[in-house]
XYZ file of C-alpha atoms in Angstrom:
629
model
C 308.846 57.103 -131.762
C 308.806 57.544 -128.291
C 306.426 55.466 -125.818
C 305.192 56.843 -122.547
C 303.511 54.611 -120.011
C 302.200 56.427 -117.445
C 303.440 55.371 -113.939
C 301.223 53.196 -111.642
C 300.927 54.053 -107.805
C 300.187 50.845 -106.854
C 301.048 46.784 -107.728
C 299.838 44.715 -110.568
C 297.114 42.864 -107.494
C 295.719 46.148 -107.141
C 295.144 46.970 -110.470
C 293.387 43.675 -110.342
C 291.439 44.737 -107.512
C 290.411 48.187 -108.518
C 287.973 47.242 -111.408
C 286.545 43.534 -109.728
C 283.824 42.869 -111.706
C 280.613 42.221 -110.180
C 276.831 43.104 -110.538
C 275.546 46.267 -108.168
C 274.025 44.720 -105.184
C 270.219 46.266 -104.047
C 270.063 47.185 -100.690
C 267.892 45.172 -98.442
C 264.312 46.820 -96.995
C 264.824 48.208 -94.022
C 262.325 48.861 -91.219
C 261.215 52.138 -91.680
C 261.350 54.976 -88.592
C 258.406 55.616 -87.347
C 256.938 59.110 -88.472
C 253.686 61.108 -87.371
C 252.301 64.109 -89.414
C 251.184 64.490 -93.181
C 252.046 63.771 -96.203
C 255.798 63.256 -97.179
C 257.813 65.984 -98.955
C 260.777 65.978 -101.313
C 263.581 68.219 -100.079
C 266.562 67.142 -102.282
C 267.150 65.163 -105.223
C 270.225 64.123 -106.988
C 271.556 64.194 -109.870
C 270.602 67.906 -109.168
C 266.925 69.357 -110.880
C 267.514 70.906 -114.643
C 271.691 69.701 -113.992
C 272.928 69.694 -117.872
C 276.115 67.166 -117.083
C 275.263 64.193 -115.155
C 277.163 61.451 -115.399
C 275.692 58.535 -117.821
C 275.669 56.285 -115.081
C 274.418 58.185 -112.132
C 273.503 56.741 -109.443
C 269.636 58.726 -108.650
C 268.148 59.366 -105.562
C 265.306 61.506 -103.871
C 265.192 62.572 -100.313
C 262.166 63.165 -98.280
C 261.610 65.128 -94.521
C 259.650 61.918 -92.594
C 259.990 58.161 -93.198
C 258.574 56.100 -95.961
C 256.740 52.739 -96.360
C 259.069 49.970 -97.819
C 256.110 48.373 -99.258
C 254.990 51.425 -101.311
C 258.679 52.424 -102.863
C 259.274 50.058 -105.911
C 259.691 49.623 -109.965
C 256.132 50.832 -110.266
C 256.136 54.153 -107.874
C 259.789 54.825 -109.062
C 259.911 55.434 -112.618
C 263.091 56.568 -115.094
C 262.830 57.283 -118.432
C 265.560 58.737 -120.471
C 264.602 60.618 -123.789
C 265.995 58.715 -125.995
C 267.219 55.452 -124.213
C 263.278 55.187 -122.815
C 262.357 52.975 -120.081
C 265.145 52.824 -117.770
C 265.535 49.168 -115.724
C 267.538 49.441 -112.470
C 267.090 48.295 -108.840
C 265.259 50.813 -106.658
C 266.262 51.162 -103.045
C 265.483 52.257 -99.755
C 267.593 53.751 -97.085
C 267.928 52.221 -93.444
C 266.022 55.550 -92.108
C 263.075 55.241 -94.446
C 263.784 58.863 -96.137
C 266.167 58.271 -99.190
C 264.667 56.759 -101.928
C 267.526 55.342 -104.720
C 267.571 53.903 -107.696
C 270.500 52.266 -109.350
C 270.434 52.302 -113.210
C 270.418 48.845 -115.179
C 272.542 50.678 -118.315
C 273.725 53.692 -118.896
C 271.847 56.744 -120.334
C 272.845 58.200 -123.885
C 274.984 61.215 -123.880
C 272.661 64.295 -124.057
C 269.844 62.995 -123.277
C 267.172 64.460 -120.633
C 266.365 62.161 -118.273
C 262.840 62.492 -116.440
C 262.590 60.854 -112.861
C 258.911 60.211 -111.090
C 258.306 58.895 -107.894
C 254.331 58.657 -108.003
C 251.393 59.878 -105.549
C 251.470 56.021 -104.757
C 253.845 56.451 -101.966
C 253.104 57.008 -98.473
C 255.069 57.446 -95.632
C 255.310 55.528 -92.521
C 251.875 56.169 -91.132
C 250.088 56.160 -94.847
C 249.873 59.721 -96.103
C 251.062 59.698 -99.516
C 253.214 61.551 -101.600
C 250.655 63.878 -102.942
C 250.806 65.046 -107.097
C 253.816 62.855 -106.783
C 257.438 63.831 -107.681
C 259.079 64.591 -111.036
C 262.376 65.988 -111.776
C 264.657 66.127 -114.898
C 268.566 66.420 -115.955
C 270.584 66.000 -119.075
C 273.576 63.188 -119.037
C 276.857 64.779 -120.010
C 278.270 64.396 -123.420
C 282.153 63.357 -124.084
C 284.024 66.740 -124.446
C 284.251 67.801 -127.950
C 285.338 70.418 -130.633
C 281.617 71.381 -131.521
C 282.443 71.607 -134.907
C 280.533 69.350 -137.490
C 281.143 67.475 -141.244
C 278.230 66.301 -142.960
C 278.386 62.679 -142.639
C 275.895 60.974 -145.107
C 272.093 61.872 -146.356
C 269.348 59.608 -146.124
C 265.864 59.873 -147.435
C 262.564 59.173 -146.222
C 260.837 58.412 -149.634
C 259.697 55.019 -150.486
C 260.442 53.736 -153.860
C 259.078 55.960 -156.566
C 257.944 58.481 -154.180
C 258.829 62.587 -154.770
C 257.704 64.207 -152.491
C 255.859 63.203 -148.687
C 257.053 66.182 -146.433
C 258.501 64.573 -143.760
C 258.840 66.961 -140.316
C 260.168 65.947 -136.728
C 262.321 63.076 -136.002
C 262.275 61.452 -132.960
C 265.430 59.191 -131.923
C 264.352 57.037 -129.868
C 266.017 53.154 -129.042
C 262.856 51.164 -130.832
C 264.230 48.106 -130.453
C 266.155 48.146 -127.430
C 269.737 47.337 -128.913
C 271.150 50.351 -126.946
C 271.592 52.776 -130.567
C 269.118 55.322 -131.375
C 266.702 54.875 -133.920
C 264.581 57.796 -136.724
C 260.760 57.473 -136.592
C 260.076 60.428 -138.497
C 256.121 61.521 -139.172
C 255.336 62.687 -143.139
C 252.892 65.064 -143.918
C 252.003 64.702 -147.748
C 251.644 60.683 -146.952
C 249.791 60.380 -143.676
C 252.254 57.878 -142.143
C 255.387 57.661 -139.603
C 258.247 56.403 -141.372
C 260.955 54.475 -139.486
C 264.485 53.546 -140.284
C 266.489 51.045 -137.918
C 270.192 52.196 -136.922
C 272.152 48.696 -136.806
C 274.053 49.685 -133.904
C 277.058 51.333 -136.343
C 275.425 54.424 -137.170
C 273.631 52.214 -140.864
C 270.451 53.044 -141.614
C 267.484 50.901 -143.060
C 265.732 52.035 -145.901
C 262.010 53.730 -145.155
C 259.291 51.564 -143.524
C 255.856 53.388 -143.438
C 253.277 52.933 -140.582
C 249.787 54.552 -141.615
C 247.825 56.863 -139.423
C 244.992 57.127 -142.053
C 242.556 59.793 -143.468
C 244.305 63.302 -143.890
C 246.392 63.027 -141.166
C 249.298 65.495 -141.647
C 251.249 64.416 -138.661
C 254.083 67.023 -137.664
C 255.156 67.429 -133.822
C 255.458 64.062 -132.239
C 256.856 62.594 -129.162
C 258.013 59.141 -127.289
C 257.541 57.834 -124.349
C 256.402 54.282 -122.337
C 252.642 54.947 -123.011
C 251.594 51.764 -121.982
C 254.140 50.426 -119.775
C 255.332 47.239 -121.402
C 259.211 48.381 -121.217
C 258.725 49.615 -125.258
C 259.127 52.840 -126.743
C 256.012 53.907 -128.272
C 255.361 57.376 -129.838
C 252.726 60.004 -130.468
C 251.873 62.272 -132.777
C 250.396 65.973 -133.340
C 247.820 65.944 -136.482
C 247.537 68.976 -137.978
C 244.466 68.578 -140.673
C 243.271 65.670 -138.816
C 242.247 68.026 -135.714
C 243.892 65.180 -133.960
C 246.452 62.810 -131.682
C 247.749 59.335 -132.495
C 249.433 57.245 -130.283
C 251.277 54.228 -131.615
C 252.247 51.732 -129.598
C 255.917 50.010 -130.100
C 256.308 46.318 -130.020
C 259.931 46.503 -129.227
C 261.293 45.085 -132.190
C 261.027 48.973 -134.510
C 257.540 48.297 -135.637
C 254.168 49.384 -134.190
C 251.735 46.821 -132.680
C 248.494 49.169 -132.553
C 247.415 52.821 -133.419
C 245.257 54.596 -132.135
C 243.517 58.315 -132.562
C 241.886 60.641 -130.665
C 240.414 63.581 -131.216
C 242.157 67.162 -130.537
C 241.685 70.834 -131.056
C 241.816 72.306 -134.319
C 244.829 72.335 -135.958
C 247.498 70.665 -133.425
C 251.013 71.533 -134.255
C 252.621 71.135 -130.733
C 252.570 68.288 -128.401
C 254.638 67.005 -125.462
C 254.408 64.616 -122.763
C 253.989 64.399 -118.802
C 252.642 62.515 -115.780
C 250.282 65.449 -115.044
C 249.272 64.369 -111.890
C 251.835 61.849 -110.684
C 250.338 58.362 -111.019
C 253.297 57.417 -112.908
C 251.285 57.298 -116.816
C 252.827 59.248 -119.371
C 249.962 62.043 -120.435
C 249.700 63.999 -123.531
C 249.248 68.154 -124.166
C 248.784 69.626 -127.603
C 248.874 72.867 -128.567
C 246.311 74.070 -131.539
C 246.910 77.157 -133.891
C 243.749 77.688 -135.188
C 241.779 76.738 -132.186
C 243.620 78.824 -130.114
C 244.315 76.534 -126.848
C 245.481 73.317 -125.136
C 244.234 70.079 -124.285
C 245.629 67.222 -121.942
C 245.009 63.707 -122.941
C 245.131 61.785 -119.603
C 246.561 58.038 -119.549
C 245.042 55.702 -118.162
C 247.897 53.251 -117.573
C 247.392 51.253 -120.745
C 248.298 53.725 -123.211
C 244.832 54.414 -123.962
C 243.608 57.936 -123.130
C 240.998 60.052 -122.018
C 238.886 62.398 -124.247
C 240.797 65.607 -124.588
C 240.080 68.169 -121.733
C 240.561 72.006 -123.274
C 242.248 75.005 -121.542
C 243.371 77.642 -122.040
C 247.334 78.446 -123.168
C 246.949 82.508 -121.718
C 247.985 83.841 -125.600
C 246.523 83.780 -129.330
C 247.325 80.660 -131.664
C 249.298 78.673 -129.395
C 251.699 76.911 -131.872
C 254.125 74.715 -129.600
C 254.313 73.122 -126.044
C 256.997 71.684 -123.910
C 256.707 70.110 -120.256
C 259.382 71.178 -117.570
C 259.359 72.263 -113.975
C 259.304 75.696 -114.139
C 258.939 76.440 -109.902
C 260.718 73.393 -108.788
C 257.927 72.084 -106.951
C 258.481 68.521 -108.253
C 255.297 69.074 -110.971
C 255.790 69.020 -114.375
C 254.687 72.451 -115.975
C 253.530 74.112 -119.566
C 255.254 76.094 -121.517
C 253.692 77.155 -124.932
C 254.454 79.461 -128.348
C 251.838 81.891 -129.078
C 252.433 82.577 -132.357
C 249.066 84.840 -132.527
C 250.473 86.842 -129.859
C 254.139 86.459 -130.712
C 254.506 85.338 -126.819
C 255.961 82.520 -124.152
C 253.120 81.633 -121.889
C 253.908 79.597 -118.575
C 250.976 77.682 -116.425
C 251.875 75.836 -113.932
C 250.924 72.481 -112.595
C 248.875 71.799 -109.337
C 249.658 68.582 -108.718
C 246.411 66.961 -110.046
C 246.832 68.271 -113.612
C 245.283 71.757 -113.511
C 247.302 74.326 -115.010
C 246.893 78.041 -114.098
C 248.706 80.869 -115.612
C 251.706 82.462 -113.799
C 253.452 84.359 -116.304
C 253.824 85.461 -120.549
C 256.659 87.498 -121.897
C 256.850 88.680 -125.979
C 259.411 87.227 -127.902
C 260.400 87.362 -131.650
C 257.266 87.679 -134.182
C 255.124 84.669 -135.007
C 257.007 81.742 -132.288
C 256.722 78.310 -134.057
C 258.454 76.264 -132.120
C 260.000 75.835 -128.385
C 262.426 73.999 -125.863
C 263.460 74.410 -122.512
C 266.884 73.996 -120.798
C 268.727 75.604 -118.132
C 270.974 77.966 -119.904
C 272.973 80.097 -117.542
C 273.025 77.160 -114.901
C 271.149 78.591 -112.017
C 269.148 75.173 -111.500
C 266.051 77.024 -113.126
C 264.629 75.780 -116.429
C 264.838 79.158 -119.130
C 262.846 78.577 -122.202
C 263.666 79.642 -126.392
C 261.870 80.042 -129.297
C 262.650 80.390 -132.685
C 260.325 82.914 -134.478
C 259.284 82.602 -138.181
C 257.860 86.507 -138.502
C 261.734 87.359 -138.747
C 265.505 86.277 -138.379
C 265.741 85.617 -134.849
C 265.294 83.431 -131.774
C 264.385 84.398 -128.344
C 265.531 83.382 -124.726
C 263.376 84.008 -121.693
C 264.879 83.148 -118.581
C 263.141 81.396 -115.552
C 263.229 82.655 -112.085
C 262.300 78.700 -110.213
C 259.235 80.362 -109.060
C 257.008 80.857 -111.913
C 258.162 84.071 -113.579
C 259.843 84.863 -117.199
C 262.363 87.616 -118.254
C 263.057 88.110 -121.809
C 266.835 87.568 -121.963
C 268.331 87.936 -125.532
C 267.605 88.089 -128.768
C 269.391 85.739 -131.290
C 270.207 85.977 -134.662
C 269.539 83.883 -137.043
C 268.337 82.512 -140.907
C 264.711 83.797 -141.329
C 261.550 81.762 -140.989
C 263.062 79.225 -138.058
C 260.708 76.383 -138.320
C 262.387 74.479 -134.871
C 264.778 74.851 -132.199
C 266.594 72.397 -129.428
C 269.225 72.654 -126.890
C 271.926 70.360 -126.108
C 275.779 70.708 -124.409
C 277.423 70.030 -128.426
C 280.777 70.612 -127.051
C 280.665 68.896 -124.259
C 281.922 71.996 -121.772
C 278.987 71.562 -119.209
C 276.543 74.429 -120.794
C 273.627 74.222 -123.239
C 274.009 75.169 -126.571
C 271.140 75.667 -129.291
C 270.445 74.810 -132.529
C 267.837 76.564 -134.920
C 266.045 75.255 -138.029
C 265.782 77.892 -140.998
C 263.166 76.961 -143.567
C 264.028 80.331 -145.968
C 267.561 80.221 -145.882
C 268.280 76.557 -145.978
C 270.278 75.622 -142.809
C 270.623 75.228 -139.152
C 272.220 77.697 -137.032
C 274.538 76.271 -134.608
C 275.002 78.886 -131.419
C 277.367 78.175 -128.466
C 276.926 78.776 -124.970
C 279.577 80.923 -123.133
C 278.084 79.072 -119.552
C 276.393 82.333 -118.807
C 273.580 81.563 -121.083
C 275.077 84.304 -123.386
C 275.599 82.395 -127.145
C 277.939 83.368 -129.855
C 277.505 83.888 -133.753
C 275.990 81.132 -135.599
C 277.858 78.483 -137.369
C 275.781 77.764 -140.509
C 275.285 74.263 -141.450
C 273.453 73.962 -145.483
C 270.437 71.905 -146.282
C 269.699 71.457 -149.818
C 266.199 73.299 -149.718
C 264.974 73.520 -146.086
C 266.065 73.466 -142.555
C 263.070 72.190 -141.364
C 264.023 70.388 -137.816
C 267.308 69.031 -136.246
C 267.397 66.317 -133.743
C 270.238 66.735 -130.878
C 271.425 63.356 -130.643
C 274.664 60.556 -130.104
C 273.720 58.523 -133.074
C 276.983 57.136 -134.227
C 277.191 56.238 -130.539
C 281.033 57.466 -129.672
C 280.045 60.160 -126.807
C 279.700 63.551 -128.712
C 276.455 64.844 -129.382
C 275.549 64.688 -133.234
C 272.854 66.574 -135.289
C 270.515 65.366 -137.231
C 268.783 67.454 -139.756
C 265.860 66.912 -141.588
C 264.905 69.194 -145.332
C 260.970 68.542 -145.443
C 260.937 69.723 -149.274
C 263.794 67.652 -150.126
C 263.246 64.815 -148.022
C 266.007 64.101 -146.651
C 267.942 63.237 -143.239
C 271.358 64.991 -143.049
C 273.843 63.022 -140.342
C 275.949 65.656 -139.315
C 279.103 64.085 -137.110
C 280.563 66.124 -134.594
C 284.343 66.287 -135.560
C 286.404 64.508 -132.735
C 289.692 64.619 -131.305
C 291.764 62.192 -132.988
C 295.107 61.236 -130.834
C 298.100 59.576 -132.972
C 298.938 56.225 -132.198
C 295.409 55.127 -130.601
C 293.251 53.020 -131.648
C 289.570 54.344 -132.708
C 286.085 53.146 -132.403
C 285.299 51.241 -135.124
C 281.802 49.591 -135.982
C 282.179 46.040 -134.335
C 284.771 47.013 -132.330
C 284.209 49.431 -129.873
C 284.435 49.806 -126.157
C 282.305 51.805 -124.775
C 282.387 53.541 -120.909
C 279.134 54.569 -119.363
C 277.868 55.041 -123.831
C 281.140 57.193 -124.161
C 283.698 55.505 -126.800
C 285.761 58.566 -127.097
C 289.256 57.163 -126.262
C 289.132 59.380 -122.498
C 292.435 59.529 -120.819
C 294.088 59.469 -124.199
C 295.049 62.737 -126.245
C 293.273 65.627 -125.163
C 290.196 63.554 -123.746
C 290.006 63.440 -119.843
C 289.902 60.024 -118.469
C 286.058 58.343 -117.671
C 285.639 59.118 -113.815
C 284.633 55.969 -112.111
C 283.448 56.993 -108.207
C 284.310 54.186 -105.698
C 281.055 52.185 -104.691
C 279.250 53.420 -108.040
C 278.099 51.530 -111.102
C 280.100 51.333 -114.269
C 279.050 49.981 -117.268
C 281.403 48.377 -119.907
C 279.644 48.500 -123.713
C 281.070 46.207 -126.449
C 280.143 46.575 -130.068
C 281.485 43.401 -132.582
C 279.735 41.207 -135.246
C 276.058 39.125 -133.520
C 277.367 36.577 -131.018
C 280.990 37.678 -131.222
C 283.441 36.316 -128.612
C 285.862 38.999 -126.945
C 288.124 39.465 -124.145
C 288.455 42.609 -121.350
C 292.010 43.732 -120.937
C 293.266 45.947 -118.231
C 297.115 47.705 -118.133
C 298.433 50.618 -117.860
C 298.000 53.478 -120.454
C 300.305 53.566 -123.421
C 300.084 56.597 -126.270
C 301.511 55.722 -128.675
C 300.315 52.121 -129.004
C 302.256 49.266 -130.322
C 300.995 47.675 -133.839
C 300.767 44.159 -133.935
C 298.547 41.747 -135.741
C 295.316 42.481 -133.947
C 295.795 46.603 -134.260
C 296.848 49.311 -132.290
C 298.060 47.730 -128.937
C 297.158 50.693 -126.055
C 297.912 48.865 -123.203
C 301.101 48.941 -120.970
C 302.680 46.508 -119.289
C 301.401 44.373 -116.829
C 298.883 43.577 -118.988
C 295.633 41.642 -117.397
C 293.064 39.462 -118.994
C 290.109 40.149 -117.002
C 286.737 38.783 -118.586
C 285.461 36.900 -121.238
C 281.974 36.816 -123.120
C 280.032 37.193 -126.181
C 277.640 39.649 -127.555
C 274.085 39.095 -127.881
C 272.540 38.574 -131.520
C 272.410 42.040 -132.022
C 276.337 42.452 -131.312
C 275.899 44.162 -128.141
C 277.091 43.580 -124.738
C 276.774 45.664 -121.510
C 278.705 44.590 -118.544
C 278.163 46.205 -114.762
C 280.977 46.822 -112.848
C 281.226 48.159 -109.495
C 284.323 49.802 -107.970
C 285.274 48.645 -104.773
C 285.369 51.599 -101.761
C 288.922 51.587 -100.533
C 290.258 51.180 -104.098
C 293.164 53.301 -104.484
C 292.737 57.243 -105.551
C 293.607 58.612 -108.497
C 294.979 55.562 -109.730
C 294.308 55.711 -113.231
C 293.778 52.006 -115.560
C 293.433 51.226 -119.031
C 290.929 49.321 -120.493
C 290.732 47.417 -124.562
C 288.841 44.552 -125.875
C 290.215 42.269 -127.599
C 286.909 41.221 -130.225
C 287.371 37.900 -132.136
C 286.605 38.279 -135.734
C 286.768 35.494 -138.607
C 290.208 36.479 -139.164
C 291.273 36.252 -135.899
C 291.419 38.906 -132.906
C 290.983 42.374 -133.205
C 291.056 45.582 -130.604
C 288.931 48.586 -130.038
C 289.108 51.592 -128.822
C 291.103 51.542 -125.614
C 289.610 54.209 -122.462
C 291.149 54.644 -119.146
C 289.166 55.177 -116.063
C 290.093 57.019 -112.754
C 289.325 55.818 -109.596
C 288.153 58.595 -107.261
C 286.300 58.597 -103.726
């Protein structure tokens, strides 16, 4: 066996030096510039609007054309919540000249997540005009590259003892308890309730635990979000024999602390969530079949909402909704499925949550569901459906001013039930996954980066593919899919299949190292290396058993490792000690690091943990980062 060690370009002090550990800094206030005139305006934004690979870490930032007040740009009027993660913590900032507004993340997002960004009307600039409708913008973080391929991984079911049959529909996989791993709150039809099931961090679900909405419910379509601003993920759901819209509220420990309903349109089957006019509360829109419009449920701030206000979706048995800026104007925007009128209808936002109609286009027969995603990467947001009237799904592309253009036509089983996009093989694009209730499966399509998709892969569900969830839920950096069979009740974990290098040590549940949420051994194998830009955040994940001790090594990259008594050894020599801690109770552990500017480029390091176990030490996964300007 052969062992390579890649050269270093520099001494063992500035290995030292290239990864010093210390806590991002916030900038101090400046004075602001003086500025005269109205209103301030947003005229770029980074990580770029509708970008579908920014990095899990990213630093964010907005800027505007005249000077800002210091005292008006904080953690209330800037606001970052990541799909699945949820209420993002970080440090927001200021620039010296009053016109960049920043904010540094406190953890990284999950891979493949869409990440919604609002600085609110509450802003003003210099002289007091504010930031009118506020600001909103979204992006997806990047996912590890991958083969986009997928094994079935384990089954899980939503019944509840002697239970046979409660329809569950929708899963939403969202971080309940804040331990950094996604967890299932899944809504069930037959039973009235939201059933949720704890991941432990390792990709281990808990059994069923039901949360009761009451009456004849029916809950299908549901959403998360931070509806009442306590840091918690809470969730909401669409009713569809109730005629209504719950709201439960999370207490941040996977349980619900209060429900509450409100009264909708008749028969809701779509709903989705946005700050309609910018005061930085998450509203509500549902879409209802038999009624035949929309309504907005506006927030008031403690996650208790208005009486729905009606309008009008511009088709005939609007089905579905989704929220996304459709003319780049920095206001969030509705899209909804017509499945009376087998069209996409677009209305766009004014600012103060009005919506007027700007544009329909036909698509497949009888739309049931819809998603939104920027498939051939021209910064505008395009829009799918997957239509149950036949075997197909439909892509209408988005001009960034308002207009839609039927693009293509996929096919696909019959009667698709839901559909999702997400970059599944981690190449930069947006792929899409269907749901097919009559031929029992999802259809898996990939993305050629011109928004043009291949044939389907077909991945089986016992009786239904009903809805899939586009998610990282085993936590390693490759997006995952999570199917759910409504008539069989049961949650399919389907595991991306990874790249697997010889000789390196792998991710293992309570021991794992983790870069920016991405555990999948970069810099080794066929995996690039985890970029880490001079001057930016970097955060260092560690996975072991509750209250663990372990120990940060740094070297240079060795493939093959060397075996020893603690495992796979993927560290060259010199070989650094850097940092020692211990996880928190729920064996997790994120550690900021920040890269010093001047640090040398392209130098590429090596990084394991060394985890101590009752049996002594033991190593994870190693990753190597490369410095770059």
């Amino acid at each position: 066996m052969t062992l390579t060690v890649r050269p270093s370009r520099v001494c063992v002090a500035s290995l030292f030096m290239a990864l010093w550990l210390a806590p991002a800094a916030r900038p101090a206030a400046p004075a602001p510039t003086p500025s005269v005139g109205t209103g301030p305006a947003v005229v770029a934004v980074s990580p770029a609007r509708n970008a579908v690979d920014a990095p899990t870490g990213t630093l964010i930032s907005a800027e505007v054309d005249i000077a800002l007040d210091p005292a008006t740009v904080d953690s209330d009027s800037v606001t970052v919540w990541g799909r699945w993660s949820g209420p993002t913590p970080g440090a927001v900032s200021l620039s010296p000249d009053g016109r960049t507004v920043g904010f540094t993340p406190g953890r990284p997002f999950f891979p493949g997540e869409t990440v919604t960004v609002q600085l609110t009307a509450t802003i003003t600039s210099a002289t007091g005009d504010p930031l009118t409708g506020g600001h909103a913008w979204m992006f997806s973080a990047r996912t590890a590259p991958g083969t986009g391929n997928f094994s079935m991984a384990g089954k899980l079911s939503t019944e509840i003892g002697g239970e046979t049959f409660v329809q569950s529909y929708g899963i939403y996989a969202g971080d309940l308890d804040q331990d950094g791993a996604p967890d299932f709150a899944i809504p069930s039809e037959q039973t009235d309730d939201v059933r949720v099931m704890m991941n432990d961090g390792c990709a281990n679900f808990s059994d069923p635990v039901s949360h009761d909405l009451g009456g004849n419910a029916t809950p299908s379509s549901n959403e998360g979000a931070d509806y009442d601003g306590d840091g918690n993920v809470d969730l909401a759901t669409a009713n569809i024999f109730g005629d209504s819209m719950s709201v439960l509220l999370g207490d941040g420990g996977g349980g619900f602390s209060s429900i509450t309903t409100y009264p909708a349109g008749n028969a809701p089957r779509g709903l989705s969530i946005l700050d309609a006019e910018g005061d930085g509360d998450t509203d509500i829109v549902t879409a209802h079949r038999d009624s035949s419009n929309l309504a907005l449920f506006r927030n008031d701030g403690s996650g208790q909402f208005a009486a729905a206000a009606f309008f009008e979706g511009g088709g005939a048995g609007e089905t579905a909704v989704t929220c996304a800026d459709a003319d780049n104007d920095g206001f969030v925007d509705v899209f909804a499925a017509c499945h009376g009128s087998d069209r996409i209808t677009l209305l766009l936002n004014d600012g103060a949550g009005n919506f007027s109609f700007s544009d329909s286009v036909g698509v497949g027969p009888e739309p049931w569901n819809i998603a939104t995603a920027d498939v051939d990467l021209d910064g505008f947001v395009d829009v799918g459906t997957c239509n149950a009237g036949n075997a197909s799904a439909s892509i209408a592309r988005g001009d960034g001013a308002g207009g839609l253009t039927l693009s293509s036509t996929l096919v696909t089983g019959p009667f698709g039930l839901a559909i999702d996009f997400g970059d599944l093989d981690g190449d930069g694009d947006m792929d899409v996954v269907t749901s097919n209730l009559a031929t029992s499966d999802w259809s898996v399509m990939k993305n050629d980066g011109s928004g043009s998709f291949g044939p389907a892969l077909s991945l089986p569900a016992a009786q239904s593919g009903s809805c899939a969830t586009l998610v990282d839920y085993d936590r390693d950096g490759f997006l995952d899919i999570v199917g759910l069979d409504e008539f069989e009740d049961e949650v399919t974990l389907w595991r991306q299949a990874v790249p697997s290098p010889v000789g390196v040590a792998q991710p293992r549940c309570q021991a794992t190292l983790r870069i920016d949420n991405l555990a999948n051994r970069g810099g080794y194998g066929s995996q690039p290396a985890h970029t880490a830009i001079m001057g930016n955040p970097l955060f260092l994940g560690v996975t072991a058993e509750p209250d663990a001790a372990w120990t940060l090594a740094l070297g240079l990259p060795l493939e093959p490792g060397l075996m020893g008594n603690f495992g796979l050894l993927n560290l060259g020599p010199p070989i650094i000690f850097l940092f020692s801690s211990t996880v928190n109770a729920q064996g997790e552990a994120v550690l900021p690091v920040t890269v010093p500017t001047g640090s040398p480029p392209g130098l590429e390091v090596a990084l394991q943990v060394f985890v101590a176990t009752p049996t002594g030490f033991r190593t994870t996964n190693p990753e190597v980062v490369e410095l770059v300007p």
